[in-house]
Short mmCIF file of C-alpha atoms and ligand atoms in Angstrom, two decimals:
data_model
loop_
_atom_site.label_atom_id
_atom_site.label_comp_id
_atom_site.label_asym_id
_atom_site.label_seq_id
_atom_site.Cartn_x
_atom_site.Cartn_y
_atom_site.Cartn_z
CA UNK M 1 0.00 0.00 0.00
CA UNK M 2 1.16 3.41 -1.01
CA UNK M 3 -0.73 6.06 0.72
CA UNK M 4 -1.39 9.55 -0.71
CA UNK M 5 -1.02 11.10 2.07
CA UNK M 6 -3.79 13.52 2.08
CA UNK M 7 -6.33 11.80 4.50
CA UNK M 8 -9.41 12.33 3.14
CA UNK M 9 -8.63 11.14 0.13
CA UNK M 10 -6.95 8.08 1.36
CA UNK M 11 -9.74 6.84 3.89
CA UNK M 12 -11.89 7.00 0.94
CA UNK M 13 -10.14 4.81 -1.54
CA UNK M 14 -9.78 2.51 1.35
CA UNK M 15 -6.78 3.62 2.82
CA UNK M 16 -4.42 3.92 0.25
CA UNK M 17 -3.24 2.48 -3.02
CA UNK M 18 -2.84 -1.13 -3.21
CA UNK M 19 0.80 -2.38 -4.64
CA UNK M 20 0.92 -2.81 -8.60
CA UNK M 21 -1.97 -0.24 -9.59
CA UNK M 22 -1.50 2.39 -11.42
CA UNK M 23 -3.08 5.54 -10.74
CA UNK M 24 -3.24 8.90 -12.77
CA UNK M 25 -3.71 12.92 -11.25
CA UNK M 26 -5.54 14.55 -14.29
CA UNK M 27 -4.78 18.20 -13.67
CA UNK M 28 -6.76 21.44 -15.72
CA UNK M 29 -4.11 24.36 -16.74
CA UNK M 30 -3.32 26.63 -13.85
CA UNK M 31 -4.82 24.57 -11.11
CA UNK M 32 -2.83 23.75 -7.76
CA UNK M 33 -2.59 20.46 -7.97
CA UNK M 34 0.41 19.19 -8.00
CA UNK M 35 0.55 18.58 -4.31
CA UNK M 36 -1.40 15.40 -4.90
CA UNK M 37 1.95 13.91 -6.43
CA UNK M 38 4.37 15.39 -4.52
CA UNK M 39 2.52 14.08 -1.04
CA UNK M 40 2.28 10.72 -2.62
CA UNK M 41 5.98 10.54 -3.16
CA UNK M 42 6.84 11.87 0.17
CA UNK M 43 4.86 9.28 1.45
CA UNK M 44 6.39 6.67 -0.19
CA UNK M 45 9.85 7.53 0.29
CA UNK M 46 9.33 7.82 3.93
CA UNK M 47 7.59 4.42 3.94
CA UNK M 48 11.33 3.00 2.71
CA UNK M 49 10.00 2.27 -1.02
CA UNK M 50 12.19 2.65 -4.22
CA UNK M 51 10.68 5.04 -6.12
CA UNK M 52 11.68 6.41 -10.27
CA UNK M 53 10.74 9.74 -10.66
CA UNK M 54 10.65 11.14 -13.96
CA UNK M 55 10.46 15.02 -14.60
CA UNK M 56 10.94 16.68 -18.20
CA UNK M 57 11.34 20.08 -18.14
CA UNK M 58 13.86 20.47 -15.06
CA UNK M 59 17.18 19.23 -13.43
CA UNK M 60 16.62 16.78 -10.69
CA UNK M 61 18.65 19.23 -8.43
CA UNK M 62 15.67 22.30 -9.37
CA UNK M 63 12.69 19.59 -8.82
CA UNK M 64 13.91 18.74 -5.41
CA UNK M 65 14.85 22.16 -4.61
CA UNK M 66 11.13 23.30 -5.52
CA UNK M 67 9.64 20.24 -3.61
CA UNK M 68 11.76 21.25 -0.28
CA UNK M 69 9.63 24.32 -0.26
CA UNK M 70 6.50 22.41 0.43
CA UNK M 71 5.52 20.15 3.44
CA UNK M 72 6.84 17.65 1.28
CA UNK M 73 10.25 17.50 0.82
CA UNK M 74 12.72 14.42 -0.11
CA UNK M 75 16.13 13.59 0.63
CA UNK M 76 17.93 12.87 -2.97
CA UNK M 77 19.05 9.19 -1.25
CA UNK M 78 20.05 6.02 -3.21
CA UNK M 79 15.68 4.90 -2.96
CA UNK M 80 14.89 7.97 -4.81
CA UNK M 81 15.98 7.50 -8.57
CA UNK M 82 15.31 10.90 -10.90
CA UNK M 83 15.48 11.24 -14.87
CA UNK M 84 15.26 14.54 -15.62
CA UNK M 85 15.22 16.86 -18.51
CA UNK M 86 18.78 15.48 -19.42
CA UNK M 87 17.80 12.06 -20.08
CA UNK M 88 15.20 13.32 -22.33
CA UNK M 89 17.62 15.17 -24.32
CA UNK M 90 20.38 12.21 -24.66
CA UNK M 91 16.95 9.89 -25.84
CA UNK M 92 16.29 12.75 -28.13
CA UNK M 93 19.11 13.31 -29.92
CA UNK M 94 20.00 9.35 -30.42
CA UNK M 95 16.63 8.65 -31.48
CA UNK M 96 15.01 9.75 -34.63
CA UNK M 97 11.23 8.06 -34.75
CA UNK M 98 8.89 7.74 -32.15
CA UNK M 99 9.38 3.90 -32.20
CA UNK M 100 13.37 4.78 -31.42
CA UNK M 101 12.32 6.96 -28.42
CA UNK M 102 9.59 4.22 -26.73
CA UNK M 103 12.38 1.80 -27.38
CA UNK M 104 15.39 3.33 -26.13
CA UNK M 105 13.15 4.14 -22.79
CA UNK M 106 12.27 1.16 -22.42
CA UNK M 107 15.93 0.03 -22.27
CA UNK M 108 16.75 3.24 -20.02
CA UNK M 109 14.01 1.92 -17.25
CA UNK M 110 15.17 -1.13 -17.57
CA UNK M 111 18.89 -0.45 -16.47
CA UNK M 112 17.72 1.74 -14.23
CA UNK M 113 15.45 -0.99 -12.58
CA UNK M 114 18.64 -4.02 -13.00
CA UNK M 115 20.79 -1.43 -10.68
CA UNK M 116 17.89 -0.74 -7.73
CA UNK M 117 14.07 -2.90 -7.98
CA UNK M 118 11.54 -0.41 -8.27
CA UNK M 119 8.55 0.23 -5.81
CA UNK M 120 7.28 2.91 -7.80
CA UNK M 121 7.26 5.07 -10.58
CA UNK M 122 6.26 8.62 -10.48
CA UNK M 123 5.87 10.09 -14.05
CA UNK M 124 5.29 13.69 -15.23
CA UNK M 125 4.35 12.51 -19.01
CA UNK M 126 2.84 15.74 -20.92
CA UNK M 127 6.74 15.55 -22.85
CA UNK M 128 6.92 11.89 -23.20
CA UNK M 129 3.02 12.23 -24.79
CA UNK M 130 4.01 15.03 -27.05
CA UNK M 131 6.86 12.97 -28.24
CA UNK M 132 5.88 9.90 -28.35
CA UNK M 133 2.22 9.71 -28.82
CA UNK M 134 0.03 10.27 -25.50
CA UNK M 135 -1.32 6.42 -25.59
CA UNK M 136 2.10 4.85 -26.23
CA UNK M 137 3.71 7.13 -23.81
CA UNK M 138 0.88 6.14 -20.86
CA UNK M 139 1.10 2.50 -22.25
CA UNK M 140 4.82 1.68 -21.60
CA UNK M 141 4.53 2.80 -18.26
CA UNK M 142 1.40 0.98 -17.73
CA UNK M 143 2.51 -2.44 -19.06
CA UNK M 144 6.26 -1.88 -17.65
CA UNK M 145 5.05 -1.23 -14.20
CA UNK M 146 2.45 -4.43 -14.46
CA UNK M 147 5.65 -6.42 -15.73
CA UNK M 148 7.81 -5.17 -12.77
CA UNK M 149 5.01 -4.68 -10.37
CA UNK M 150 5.69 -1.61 -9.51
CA UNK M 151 2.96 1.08 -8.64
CA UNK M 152 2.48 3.89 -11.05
CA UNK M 153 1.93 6.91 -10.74
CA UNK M 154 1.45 9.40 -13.84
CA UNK M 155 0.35 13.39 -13.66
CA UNK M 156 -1.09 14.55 -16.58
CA UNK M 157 -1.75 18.04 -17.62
CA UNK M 158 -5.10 18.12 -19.53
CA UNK M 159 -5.29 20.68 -21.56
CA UNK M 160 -9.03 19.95 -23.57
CA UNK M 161 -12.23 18.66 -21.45
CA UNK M 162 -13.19 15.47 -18.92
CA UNK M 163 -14.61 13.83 -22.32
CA UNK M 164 -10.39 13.85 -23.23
CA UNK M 165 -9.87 12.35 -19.82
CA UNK M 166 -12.54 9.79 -20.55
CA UNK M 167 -11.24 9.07 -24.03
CA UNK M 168 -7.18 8.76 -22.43
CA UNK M 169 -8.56 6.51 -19.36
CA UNK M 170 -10.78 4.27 -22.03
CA UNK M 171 -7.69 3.34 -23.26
CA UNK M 172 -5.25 2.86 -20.59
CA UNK M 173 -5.76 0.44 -17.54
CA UNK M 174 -5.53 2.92 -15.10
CA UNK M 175 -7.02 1.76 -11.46
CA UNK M 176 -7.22 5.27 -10.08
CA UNK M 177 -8.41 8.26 -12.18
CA UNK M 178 -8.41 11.08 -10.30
CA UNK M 179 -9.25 15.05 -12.17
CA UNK M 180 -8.39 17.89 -10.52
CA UNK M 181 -9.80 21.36 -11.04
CA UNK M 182 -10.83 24.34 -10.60
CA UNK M 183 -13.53 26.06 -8.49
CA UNK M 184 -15.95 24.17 -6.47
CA UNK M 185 -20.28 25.04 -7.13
CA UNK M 186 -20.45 28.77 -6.81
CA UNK M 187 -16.87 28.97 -4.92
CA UNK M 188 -14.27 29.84 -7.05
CA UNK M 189 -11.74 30.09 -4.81
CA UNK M 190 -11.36 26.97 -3.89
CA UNK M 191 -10.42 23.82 -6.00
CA UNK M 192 -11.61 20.54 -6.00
CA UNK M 193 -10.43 16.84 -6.81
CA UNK M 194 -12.80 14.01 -8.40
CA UNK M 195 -12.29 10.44 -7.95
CA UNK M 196 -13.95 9.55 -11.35
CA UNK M 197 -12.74 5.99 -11.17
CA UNK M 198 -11.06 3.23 -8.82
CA UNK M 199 -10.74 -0.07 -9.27
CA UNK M 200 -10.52 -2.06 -6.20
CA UNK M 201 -13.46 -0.09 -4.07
CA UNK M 202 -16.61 1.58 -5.06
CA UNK M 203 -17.06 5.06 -4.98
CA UNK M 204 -19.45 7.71 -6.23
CA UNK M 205 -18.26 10.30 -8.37
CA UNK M 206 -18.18 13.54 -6.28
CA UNK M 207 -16.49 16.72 -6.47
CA UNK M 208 -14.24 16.95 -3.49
CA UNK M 209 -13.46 20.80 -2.53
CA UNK M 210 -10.01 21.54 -0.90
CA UNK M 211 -7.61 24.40 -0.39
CA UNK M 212 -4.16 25.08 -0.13
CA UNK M 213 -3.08 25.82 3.06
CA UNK M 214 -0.44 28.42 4.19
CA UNK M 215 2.30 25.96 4.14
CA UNK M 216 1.49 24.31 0.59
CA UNK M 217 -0.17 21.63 2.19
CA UNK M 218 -3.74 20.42 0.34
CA UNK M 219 -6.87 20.31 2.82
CA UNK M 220 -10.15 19.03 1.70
CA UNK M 221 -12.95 20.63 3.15
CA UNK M 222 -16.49 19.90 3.70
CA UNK M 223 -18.05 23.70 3.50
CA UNK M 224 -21.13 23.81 5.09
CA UNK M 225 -22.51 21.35 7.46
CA UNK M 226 -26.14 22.26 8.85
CA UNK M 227 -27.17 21.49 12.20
CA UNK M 228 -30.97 21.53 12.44
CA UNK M 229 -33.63 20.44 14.09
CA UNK M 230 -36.87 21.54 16.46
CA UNK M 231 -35.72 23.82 19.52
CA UNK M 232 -34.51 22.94 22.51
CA UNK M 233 -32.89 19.54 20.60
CA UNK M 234 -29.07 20.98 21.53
CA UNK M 235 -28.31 22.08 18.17
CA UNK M 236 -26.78 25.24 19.88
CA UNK M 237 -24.92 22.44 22.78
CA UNK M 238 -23.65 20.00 19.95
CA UNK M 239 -21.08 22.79 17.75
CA UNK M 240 -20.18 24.25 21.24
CA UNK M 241 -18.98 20.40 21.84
CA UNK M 242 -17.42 19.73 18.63
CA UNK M 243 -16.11 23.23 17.91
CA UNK M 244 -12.50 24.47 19.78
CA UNK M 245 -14.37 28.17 19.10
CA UNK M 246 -17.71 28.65 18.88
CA UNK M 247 -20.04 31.70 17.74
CA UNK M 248 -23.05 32.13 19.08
CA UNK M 249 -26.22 34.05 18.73
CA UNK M 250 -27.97 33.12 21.88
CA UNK M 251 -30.55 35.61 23.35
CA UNK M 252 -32.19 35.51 26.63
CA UNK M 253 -35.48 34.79 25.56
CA UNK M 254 -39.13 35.61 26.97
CA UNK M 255 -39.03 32.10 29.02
CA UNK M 256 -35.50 33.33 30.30
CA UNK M 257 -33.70 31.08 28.80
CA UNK M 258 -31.37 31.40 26.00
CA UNK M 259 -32.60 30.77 22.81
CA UNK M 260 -30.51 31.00 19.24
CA UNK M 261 -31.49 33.68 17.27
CA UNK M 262 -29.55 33.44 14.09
CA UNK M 263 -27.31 30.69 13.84
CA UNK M 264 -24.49 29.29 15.38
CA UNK M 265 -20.76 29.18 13.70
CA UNK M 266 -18.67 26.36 14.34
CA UNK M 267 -15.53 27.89 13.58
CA UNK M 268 -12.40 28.06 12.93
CA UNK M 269 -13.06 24.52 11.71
CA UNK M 270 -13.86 20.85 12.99
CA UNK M 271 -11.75 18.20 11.80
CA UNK M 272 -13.10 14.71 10.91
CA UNK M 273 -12.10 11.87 8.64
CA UNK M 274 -9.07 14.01 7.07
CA UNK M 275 -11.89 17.25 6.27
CA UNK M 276 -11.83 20.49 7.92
CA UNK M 277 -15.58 21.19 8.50
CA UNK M 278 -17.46 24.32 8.20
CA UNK M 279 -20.72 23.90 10.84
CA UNK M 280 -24.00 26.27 10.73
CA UNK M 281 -26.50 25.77 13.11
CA UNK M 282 -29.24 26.88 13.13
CA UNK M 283 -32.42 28.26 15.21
CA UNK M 284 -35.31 26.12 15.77
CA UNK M 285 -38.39 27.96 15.86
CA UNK M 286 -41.32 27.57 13.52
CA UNK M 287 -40.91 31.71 13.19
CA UNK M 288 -37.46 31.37 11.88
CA UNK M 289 -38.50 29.35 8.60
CA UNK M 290 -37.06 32.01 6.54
CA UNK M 291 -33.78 32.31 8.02
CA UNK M 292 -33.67 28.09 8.49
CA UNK M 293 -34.22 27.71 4.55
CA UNK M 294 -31.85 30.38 3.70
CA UNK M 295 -29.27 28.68 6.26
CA UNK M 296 -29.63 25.37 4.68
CA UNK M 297 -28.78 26.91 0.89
CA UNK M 298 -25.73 24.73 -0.92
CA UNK M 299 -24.99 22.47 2.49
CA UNK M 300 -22.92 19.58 1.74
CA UNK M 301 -24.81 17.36 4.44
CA UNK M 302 -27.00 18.21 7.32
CA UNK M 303 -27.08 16.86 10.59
CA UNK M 304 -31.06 16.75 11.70
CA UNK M 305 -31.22 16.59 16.03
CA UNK M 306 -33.55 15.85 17.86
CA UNK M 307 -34.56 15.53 21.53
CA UNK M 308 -34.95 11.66 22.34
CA UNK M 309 -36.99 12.37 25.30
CA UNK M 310 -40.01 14.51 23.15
CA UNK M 311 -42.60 13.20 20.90
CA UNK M 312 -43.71 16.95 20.84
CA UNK M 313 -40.07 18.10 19.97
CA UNK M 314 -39.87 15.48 17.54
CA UNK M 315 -43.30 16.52 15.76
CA UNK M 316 -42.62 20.25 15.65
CA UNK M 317 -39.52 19.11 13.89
CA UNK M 318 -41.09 17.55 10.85
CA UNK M 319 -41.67 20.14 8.47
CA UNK M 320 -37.86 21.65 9.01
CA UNK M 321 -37.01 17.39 8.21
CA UNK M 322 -39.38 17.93 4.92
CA UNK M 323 -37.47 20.80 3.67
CA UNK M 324 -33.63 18.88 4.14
CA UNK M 325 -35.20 15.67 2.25
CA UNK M 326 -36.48 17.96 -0.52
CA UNK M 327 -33.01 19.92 -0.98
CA UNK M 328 -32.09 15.88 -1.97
CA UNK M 329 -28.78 16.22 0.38
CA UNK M 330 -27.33 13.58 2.53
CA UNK M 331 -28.47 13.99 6.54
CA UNK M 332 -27.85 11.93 9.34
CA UNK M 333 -30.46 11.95 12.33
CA UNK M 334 -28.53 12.39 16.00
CA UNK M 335 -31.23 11.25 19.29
CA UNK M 336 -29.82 13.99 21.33
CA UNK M 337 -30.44 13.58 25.41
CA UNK M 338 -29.47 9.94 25.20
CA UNK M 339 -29.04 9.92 29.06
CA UNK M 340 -32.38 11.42 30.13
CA UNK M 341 -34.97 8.58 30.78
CA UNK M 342 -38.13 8.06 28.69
CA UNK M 343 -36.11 7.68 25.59
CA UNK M 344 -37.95 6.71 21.94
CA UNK M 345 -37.42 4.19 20.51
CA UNK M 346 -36.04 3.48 17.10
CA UNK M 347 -39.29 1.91 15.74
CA UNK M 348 -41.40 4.53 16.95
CA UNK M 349 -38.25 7.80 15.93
CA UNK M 350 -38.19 6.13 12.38
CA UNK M 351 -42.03 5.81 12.06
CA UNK M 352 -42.88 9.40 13.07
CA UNK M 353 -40.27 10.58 11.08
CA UNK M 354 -40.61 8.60 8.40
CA UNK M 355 -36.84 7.29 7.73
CA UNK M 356 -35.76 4.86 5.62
CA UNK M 357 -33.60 2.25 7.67
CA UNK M 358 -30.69 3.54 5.44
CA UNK M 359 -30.81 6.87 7.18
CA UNK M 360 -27.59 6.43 9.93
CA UNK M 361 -29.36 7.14 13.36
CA UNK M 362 -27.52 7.74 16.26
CA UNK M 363 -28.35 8.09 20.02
CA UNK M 364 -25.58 10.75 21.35
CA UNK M 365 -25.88 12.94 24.25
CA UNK M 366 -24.61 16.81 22.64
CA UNK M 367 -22.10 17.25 25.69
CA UNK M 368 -20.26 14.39 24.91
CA UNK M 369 -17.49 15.08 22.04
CA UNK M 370 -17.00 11.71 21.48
CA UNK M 371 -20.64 10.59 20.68
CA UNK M 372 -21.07 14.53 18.67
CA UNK M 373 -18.30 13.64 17.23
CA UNK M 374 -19.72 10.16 15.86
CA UNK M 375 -22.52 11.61 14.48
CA UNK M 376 -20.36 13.71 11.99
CA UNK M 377 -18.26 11.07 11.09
CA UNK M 378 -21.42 9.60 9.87
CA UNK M 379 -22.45 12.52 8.04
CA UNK M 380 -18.73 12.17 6.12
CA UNK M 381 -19.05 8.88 5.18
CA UNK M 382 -22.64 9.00 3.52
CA UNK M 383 -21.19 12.28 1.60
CA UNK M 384 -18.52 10.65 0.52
CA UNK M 385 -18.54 6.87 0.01
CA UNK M 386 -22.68 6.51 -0.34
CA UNK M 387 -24.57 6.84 -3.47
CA UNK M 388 -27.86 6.26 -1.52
CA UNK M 389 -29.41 9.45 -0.97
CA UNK M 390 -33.01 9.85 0.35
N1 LIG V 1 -29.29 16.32 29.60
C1 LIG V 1 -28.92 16.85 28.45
N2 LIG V 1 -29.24 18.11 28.17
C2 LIG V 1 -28.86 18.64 27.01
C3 LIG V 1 -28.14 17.88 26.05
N3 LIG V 1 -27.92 18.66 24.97
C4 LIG V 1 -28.49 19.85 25.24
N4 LIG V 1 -29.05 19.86 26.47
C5 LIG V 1 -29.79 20.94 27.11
O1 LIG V 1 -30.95 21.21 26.35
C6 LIG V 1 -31.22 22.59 26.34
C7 LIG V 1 -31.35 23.09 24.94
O2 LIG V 1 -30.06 22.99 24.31
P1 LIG V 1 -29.61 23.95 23.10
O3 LIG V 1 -28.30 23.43 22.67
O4 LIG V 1 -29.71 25.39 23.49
O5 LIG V 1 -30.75 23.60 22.06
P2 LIG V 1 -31.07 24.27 20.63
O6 LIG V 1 -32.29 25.09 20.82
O7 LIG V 1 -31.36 23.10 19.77
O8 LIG V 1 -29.89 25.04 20.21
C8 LIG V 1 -30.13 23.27 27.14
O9 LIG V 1 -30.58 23.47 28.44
C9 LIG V 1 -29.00 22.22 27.08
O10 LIG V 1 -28.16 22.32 28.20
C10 LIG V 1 -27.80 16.54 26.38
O11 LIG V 1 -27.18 15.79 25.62
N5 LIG V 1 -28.22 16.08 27.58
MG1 LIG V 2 -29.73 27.02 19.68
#
């Protein structure tokens, strides 16, 4: 197993990528995205494996010199093998045809893989596809790396449409196709990675927004989570126990007890499965619709509480419950109160609210992190690994 290193994205290809596939990073022009490869190779030299990289258009001096500068850095040891823009030249200028250049790289892996046994092979092919023909450049690698089995990895700078993507990936065996681009729904800020298809798990086809951070590293983010549900559930108590800071818009209300007004701001972020979370809760009163609606806008996933203790809390819930299953996203249902007696239960929760048994459904009590926590990591997996929605 070779692991990408970015966490998200490795927890949902099932933990990493299995020895012998071969998997290709599809970026579009001017898109960050090159940390996917260079994490991937920093993982895999620090996991002891022998890895080939092969870069073009530099020295293998400059490429490691520009890779110290991000979080991901490698030591130019004897496991870390580099052709760089001067083997391409010496292939060049021997070889006249294209048939002359696959051959004579063929040979120059080969030597290279006689002195040292290769783990991997990290490729940077846009040259080697220019010269060579983009399918017989992808399918020496592919074919020498099934031969040798070594795990590929190729980056590929796609310069047309997804249909090209489809057309390249038709034919090549890749196992792992994964496009990287720009913008993410109406944030164009951000970027976003697509696993559009794996071969040894199964996995929808979703756009996966992440960021670069400050240091270079990538962070996938989940945007907006909603917390909802009827008042008084401990919408308001659940961020506060998930979130290190927490914004709130509680109000003494007319009972004289707080009540939230606006919404609550889980923020700076809450961490879960490799995502940094964005959480918006919101208030719970019938008179809020407006505001709830408006709140729930472009969430990624919604988190629906409720107090476990209330048929009345659960009933004035309903229509807020309508409203997340018409938006079509996924939503997980959290029992809130789970130590209080006169608890629901399950038969009669799933009845009244009218859940299919696929809907994850969990009894926590909102002060405990542990159990809030559970509920989100829930939430993650149905966004990311599920193609059930309600
Ligand atoms: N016993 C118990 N009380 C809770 C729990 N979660 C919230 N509460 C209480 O329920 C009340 C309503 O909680 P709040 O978070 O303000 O609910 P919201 O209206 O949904 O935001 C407060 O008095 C909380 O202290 C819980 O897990 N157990
Ligand atoms: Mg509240």
């Amino acid at each position: 197993m070779i692991y990408t290193g970015i966490t998200a994205l490795d927890e949902m290809i099932g933990g990493g990528v299995p020895a012998g596939k071969r998997v290709l990073f599809s970026l579009a022009p001017g898109v960050d995205g090159q940390q996917f490869m260079f994490s991937t190779l920093n993982c895999a030299h620090r996991m002891g494996k022998r890895c080939l990289v092969i870069v073009p258009y530099t020295s293998a001096e400059a490429f490691l010199s520009d890779l110290s500068t991000t979080p991901y850095g490698v030591e130019h040891d004897n496991r870390m093998i580099i052709l760089d823009t001067n083997t391409f030249e010496e292939i060049e200028a021997r070889s006249r045809t294209p048939e002359e250049k696959f051959a004579a790289w063929e040979t120059r892996i080969d030597a290279v893989y006689e002195r040292t046994s290769l783990d991997a092979v990290f490729l940077y092919c846009n040259r080697l596809c220019d010269d060579i023909g983009t399918e017989k450049a992808l399918s020496l690698f592919t074919e020498w790396c099934m031969r040798r089995g070594a795990t590929l990895f190729v980056e590929y700078l796609n310069l047309y449409d997804e249909k090209h993507l489809d057309a390249l990936t038709a034919s090549n065996p890749f196992d792992l196709v994964i496009s990287i681009g720009e913008g993410y729904g109406n944030l164009l800020f951000v970027n976003h990675f697509k696993v559009r298809h794996v071969t040894w798990t199964s996995l929808p086809v979703r756009e996966i927004p992440y960021v670069i951070r400050e240091d270079g590293s990538v962070s996938p983010q989940i945007p907006k989570i909603v917390v909802t549900g009827p008042v008084d559930a401990g919408k308001t108590t659940f961020i506060q126990t998930v979130s290190e800071n927490w914004v709130s818009s509680d109000r003494i209300g007319i009972s004289g007890s707080p009540t939230t007004v606006a919404m609550d701001f889980g923020h700076p972020l809450v961490s879960c499965r490799g995502f940094e979370i964005t959480l918006v809760g919101t208030p719970g009163q019938e008179h809020f619709g407006p505001i709830i609606n408006h709140l729930l806008t472009n969430a990624t996933g919604v988190i629906f509480i409720v107090d476990g203790t209330s048929v009345e809390s659960l009933c004035r819930g309903m229509e807020i419950l309508e409203t997340v299953r018409q938006m079509g996203v996924p939503f997980v249902i959290a029992v809130n109160k789970r130590e209080m007696p006169g608890q629901l239960s399950d038969a009669t929760l799933r009845t009244i609210m009218r859940l299919s048994e696929r809907t994850p459904l969990s009894h926590i009590s909102a002060l405990n992190r542990e159990e809030a926590m559970g509920v989100i990591d829930a939430l993650i997996v149905l966004i990311t690994r599920e193609t059930f929605m309600e």
